[in-house]
Short mmCIF file of C-alpha atoms and ligand atoms in Angstrom, two decimals:
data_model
loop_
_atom_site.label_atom_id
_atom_site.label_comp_id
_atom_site.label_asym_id
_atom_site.label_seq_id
_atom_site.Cartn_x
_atom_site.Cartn_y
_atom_site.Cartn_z
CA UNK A 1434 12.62 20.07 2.08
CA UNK A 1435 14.20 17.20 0.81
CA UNK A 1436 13.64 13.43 2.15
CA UNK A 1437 16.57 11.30 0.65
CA UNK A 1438 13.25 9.57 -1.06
CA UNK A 1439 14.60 6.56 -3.17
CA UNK A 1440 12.17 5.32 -6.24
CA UNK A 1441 13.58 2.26 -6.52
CA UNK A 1442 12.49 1.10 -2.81
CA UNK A 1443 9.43 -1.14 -3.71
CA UNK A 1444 9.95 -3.25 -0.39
CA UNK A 1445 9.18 -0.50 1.94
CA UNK A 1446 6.49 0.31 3.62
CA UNK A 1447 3.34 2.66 3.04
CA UNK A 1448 3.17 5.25 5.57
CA UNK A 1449 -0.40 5.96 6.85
CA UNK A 1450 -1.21 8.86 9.17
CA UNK A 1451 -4.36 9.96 11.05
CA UNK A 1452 -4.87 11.92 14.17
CA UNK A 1453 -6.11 9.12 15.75
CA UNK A 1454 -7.61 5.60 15.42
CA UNK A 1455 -10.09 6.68 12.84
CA UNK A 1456 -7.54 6.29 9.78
CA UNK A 1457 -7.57 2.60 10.73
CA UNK A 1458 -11.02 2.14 8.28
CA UNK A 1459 -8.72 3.65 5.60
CA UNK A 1460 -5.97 1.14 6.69
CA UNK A 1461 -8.28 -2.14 6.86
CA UNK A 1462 -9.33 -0.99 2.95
CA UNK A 1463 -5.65 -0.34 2.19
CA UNK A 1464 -4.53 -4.03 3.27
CA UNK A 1465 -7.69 -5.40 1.44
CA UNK A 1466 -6.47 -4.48 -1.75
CA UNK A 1467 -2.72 -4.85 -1.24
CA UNK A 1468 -1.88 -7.68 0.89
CA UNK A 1469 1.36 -7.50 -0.17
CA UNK A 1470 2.84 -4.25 0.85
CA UNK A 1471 4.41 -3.77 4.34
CA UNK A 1472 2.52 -0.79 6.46
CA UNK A 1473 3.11 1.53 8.98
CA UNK A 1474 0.20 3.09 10.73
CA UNK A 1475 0.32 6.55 12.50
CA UNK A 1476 -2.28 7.66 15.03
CA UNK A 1477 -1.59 10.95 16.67
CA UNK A 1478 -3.79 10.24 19.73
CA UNK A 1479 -1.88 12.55 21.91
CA UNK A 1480 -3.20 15.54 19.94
CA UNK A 1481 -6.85 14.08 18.23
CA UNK A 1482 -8.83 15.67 17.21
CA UNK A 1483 -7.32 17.73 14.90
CA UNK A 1484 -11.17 18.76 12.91
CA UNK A 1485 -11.57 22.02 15.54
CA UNK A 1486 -7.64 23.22 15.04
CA UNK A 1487 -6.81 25.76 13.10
CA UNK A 1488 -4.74 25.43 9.88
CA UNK A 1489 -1.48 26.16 10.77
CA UNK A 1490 -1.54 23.58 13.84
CA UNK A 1491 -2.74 20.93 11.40
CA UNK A 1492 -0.13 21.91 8.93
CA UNK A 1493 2.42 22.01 11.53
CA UNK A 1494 1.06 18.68 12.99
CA UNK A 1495 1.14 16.97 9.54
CA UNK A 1496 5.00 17.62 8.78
CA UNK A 1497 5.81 16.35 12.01
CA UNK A 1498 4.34 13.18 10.87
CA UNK A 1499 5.53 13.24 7.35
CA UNK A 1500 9.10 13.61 8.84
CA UNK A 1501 8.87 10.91 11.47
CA UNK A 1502 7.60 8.41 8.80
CA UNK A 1503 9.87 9.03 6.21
CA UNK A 1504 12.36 8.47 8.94
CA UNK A 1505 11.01 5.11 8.99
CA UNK A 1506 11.97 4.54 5.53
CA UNK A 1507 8.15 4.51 3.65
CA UNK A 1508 8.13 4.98 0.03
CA UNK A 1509 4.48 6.80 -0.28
CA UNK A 1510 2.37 8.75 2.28
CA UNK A 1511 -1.09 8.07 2.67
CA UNK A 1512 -3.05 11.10 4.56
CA UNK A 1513 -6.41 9.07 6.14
CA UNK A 1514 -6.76 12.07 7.94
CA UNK A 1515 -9.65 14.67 6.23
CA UNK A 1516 -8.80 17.72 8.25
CA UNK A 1517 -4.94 16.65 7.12
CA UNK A 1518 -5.74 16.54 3.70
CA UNK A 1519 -7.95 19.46 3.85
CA UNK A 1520 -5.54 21.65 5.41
CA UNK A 1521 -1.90 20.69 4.93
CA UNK A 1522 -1.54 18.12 1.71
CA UNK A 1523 -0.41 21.18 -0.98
CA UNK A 1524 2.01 22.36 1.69
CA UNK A 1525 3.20 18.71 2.25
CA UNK A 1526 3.23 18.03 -1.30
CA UNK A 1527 5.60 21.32 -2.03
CA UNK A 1528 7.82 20.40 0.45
CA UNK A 1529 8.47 16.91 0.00
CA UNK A 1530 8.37 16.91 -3.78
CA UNK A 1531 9.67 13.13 -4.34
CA UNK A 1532 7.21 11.79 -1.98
CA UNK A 1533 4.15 10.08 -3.48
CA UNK A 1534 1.16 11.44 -1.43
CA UNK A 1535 -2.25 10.32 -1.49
CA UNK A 1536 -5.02 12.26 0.18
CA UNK A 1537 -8.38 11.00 1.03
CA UNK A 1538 -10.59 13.67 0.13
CA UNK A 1539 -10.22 13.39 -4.01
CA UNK A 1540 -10.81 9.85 -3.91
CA UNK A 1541 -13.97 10.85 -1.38
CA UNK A 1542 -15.34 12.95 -4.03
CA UNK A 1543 -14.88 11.12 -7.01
CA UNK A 1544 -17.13 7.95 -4.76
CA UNK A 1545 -19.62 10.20 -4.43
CA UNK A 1546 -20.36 11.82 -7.80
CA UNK A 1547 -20.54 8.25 -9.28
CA UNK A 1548 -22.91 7.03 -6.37
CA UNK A 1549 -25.42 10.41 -6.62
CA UNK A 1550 -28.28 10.07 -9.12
CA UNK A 1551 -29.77 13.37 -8.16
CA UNK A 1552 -26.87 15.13 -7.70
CA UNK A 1553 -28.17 16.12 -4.39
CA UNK A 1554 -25.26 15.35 -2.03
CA UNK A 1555 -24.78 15.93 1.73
CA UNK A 1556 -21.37 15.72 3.47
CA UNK A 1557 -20.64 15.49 6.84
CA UNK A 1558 -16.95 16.10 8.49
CA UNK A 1559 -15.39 18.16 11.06
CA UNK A 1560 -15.52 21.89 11.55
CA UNK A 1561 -11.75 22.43 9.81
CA UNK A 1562 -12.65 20.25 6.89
CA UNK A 1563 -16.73 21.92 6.45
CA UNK A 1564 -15.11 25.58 6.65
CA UNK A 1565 -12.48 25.06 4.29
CA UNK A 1566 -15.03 24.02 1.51
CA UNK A 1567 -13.01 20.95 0.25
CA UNK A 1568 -15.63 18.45 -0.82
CA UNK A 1569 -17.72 20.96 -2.26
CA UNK A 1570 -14.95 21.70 -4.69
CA UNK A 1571 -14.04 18.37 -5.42
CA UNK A 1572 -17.68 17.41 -6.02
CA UNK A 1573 -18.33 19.92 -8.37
CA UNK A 1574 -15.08 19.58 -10.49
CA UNK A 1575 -16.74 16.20 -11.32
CA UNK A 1576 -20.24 17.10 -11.31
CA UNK A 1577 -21.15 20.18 -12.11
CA UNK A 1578 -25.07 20.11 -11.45
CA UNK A 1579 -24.35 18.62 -7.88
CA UNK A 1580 -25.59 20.38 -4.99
CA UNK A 1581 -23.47 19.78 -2.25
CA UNK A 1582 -24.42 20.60 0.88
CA UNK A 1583 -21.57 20.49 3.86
CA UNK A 1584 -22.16 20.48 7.94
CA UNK A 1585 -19.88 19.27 10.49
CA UNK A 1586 -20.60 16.49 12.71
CA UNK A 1587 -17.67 16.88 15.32
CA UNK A 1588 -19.13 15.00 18.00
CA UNK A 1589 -19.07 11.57 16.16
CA UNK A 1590 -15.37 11.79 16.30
CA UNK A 1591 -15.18 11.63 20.30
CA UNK A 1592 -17.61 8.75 20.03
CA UNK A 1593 -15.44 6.85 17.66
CA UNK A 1594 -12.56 7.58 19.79
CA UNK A 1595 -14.40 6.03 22.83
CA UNK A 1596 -15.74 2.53 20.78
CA UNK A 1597 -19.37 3.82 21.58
CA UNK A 1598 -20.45 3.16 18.25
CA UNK A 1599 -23.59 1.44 18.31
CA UNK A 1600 -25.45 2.54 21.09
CA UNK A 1601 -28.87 4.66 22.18
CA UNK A 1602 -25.99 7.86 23.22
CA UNK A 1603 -24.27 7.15 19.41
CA UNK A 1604 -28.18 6.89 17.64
CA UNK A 1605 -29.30 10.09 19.32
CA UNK A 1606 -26.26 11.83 18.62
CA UNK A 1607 -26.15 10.72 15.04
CA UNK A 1608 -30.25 11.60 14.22
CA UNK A 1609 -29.35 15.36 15.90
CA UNK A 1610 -26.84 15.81 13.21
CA UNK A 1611 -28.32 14.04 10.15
CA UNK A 1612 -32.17 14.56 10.92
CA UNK A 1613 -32.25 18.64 9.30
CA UNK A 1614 -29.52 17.24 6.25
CA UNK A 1615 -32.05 14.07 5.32
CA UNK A 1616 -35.24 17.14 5.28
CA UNK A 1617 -33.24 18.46 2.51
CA UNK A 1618 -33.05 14.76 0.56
CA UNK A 1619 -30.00 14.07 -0.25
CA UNK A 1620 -29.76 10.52 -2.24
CA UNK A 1621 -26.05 10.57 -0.89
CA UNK A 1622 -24.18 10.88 2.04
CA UNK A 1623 -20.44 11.71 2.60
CA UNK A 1624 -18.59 10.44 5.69
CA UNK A 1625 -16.12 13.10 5.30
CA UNK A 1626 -14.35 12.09 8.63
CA UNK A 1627 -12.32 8.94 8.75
CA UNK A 1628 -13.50 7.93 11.77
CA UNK A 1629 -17.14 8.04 10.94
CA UNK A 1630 -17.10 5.04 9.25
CA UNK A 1631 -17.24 3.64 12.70
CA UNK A 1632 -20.71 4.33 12.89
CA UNK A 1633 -21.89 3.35 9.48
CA UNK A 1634 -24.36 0.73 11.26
CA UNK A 1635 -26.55 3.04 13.19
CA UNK A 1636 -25.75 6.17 10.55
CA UNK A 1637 -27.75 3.35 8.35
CA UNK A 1638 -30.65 2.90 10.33
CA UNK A 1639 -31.33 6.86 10.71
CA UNK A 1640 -30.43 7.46 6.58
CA UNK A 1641 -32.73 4.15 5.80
CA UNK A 1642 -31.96 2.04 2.99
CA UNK A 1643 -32.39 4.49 0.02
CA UNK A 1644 -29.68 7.23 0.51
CA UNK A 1645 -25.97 5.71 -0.67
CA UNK A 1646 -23.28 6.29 2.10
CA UNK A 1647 -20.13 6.84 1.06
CA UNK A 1648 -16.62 6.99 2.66
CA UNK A 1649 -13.03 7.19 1.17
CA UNK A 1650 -11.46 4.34 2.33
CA UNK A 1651 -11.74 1.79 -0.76
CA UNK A 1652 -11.46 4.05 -3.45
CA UNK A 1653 -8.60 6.00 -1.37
CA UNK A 1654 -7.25 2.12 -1.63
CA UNK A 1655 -8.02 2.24 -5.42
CA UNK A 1656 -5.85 5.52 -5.67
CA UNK A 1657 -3.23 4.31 -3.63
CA UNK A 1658 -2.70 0.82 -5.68
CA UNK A 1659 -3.08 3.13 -8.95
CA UNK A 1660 -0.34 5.64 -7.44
CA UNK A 1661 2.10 2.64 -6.47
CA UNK A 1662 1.69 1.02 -10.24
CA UNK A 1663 2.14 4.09 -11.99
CA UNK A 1664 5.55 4.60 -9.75
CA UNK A 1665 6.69 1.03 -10.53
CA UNK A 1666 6.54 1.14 -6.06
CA UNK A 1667 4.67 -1.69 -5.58
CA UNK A 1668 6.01 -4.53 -3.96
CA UNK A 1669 6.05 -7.90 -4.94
CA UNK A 1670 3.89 -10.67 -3.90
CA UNK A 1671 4.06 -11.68 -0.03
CA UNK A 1672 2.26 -11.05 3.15
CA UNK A 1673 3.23 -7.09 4.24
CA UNK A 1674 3.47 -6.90 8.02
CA UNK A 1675 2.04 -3.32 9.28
CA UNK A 1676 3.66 -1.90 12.32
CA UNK A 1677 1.05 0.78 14.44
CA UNK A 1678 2.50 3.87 15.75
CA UNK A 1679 0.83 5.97 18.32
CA UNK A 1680 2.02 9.14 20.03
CA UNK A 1681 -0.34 8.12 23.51
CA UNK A 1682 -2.29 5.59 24.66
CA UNK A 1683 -1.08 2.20 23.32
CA UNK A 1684 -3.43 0.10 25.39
CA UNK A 1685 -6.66 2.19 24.30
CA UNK A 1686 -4.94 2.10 20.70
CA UNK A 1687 -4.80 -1.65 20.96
CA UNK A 1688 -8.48 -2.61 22.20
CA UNK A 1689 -10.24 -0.05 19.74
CA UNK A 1690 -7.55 -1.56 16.54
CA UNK A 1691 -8.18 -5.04 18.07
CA UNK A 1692 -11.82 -3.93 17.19
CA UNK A 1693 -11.94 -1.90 14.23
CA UNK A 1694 -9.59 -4.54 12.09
CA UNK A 1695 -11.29 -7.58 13.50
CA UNK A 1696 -8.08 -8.84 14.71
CA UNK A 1697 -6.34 -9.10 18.12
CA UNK A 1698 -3.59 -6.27 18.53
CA UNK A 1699 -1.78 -6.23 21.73
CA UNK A 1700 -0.85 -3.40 23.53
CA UNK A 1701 2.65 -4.53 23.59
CA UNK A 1702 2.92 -4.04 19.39
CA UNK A 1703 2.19 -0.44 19.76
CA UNK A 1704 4.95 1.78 19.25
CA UNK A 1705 5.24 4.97 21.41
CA UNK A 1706 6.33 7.24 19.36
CA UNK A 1707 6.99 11.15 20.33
CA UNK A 1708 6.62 13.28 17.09
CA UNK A 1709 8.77 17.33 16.50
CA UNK A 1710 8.88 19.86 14.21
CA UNK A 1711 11.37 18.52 11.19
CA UNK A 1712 14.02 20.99 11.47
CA UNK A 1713 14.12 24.92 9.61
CA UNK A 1714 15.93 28.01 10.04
CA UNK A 1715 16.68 29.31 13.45
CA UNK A 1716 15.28 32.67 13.27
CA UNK A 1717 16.53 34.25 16.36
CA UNK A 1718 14.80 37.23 17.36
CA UNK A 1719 16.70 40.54 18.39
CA UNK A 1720 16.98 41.30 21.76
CA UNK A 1721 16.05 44.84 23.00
N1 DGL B 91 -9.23 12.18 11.29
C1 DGL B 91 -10.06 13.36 11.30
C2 DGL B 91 -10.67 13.56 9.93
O1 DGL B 91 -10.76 12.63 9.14
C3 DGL B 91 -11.17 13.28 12.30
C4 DGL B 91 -10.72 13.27 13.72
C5 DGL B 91 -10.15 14.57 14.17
O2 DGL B 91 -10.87 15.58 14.28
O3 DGL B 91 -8.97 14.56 14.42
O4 DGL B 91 -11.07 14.64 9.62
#
């Protein structure tokens, strides 16, 4: 597939996808550490979560969403999205060849080997992203005496989605799925789901002081600005506005950005956005 992808576009935006809201911890990092470049922000909320769908939904999901923001003109293609990366970022990467792509699992992994002392490390993510073994891998190419072990934590999603993040329902929920992983003492913990970050306060209190959390979103930043300089694609000093795309709910969008940014966004600056299949052969099938 080709995109009409220009290398000489420094001015436009980055493109940053998730299924939902959760990608918006990998967004906050992202305009942290370059304040200059101009954003767009996609949150598939009409179809989150994607962590329980099987591959070829995701895959089919994620060029939908490639093609829609190249559309709007970005010049690289962050994927804040886990299961996304997981499950459709070689297929994305084939098919748009010219379009810088960053995923957020590599730059997951490499936080993670550097924070372990013991080597003992414990992810958590959604089913798609546990099942397809991705972390493990990535650990291990960079440690090889790690011992990684992977569960899925699916219901933290649905309480990110909701803003019920630091609460008796989100601490209960949250010692269910870490209590059995912290018997097997782990000195690091993965959030392998971009929206888990949401909880990091009471995911803190139940790990205690001692085990080092981890989550992608600044060194997925680090990657990105690393990415951009090696392209010549960044852009030059300014203020980058970031325009938010959803494909339902602008006025939930809005309250739970307003929150996880720390900055008002109304409802009104959400763009509605309705996301199809990039266009492929017509195979027509024969008629009996
Ligand atoms: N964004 C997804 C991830 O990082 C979690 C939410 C979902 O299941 O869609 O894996």
């Amino acid at each position: 597939m080709t995109s009409g992808f220009s290398s000489s576009r420094r001015a436009s935006p980055i493109g940053v996808f998730d299924s939902g809201v959760g990608g918006l911890t990998v967004l906050r990092a992202l305009r942290q550490r370059l304040p200059a470049e101009a954003m767009i922000y996609l949150g598939d909320t009409a179809r989150v979560p994607y962590g329980p769908k099987s591959p070829g939904t995701i895959i089919a999901y994620a060029r939908e969403a490639t093609a829609y923001l190249l559309s709007q003109g970005i010049k690289l293609l962050v994927l804040a999205c886990n299961t996304a990366t997981v499950q459709a970022l070689d297929v994305i990467r084939r098919e748009w060849p010219d379009l810088p792509i960053v995923g957020v699992v590599e730059p997951g992994a490499e936080a993670a080997a550097l924070a372990s002392k013991s080597g003992r490390i414990a992810v958590i993510a959604t089913e798609g992203t546990v099942a397809a073994g991705a972390y493990n891998r990535a650990i291990l190419r960079r440690r090889d005496d790690a011992q990684v072990t992977a569960r899925p934590a699916g219901l933290l999603v649905a309480l990110a989605e909701e803003g019920w993040v630091d609460d008796d329902i989100a601490r209960a929920v949250v010692h269910r799925y870490l209590d059995p992983i912290l018997a097997e003492q782990p000195d690091c913990l993965v959030l392998g789901c971009t929206h888990y970050p949401l909880l990091a306060d009471v995911i803190r209190e139940v790990i205690g002081p001692d085990v080092a959390l981890v989550d992608s979103s600044t060194t997925t930043a680090a990657a990105v600005a690393a990415e951009l300089d090696r392209r010549h694609l960044s852009a030059i000093p300014g203020a980058g506005a970031t325009r938010y795309l959803a494909t339902d709910g602008p006025a939930r969008f809005a309250r739970l950005a307003t929150s996880f940014l720390g900055e008002p966004i109304s409802a009104e600056a959400i763009e509605l956005v309705t996301l199809s299949e990039p266009p492929r052969p017509l195979i027509l099938a024969a008629r009996a």
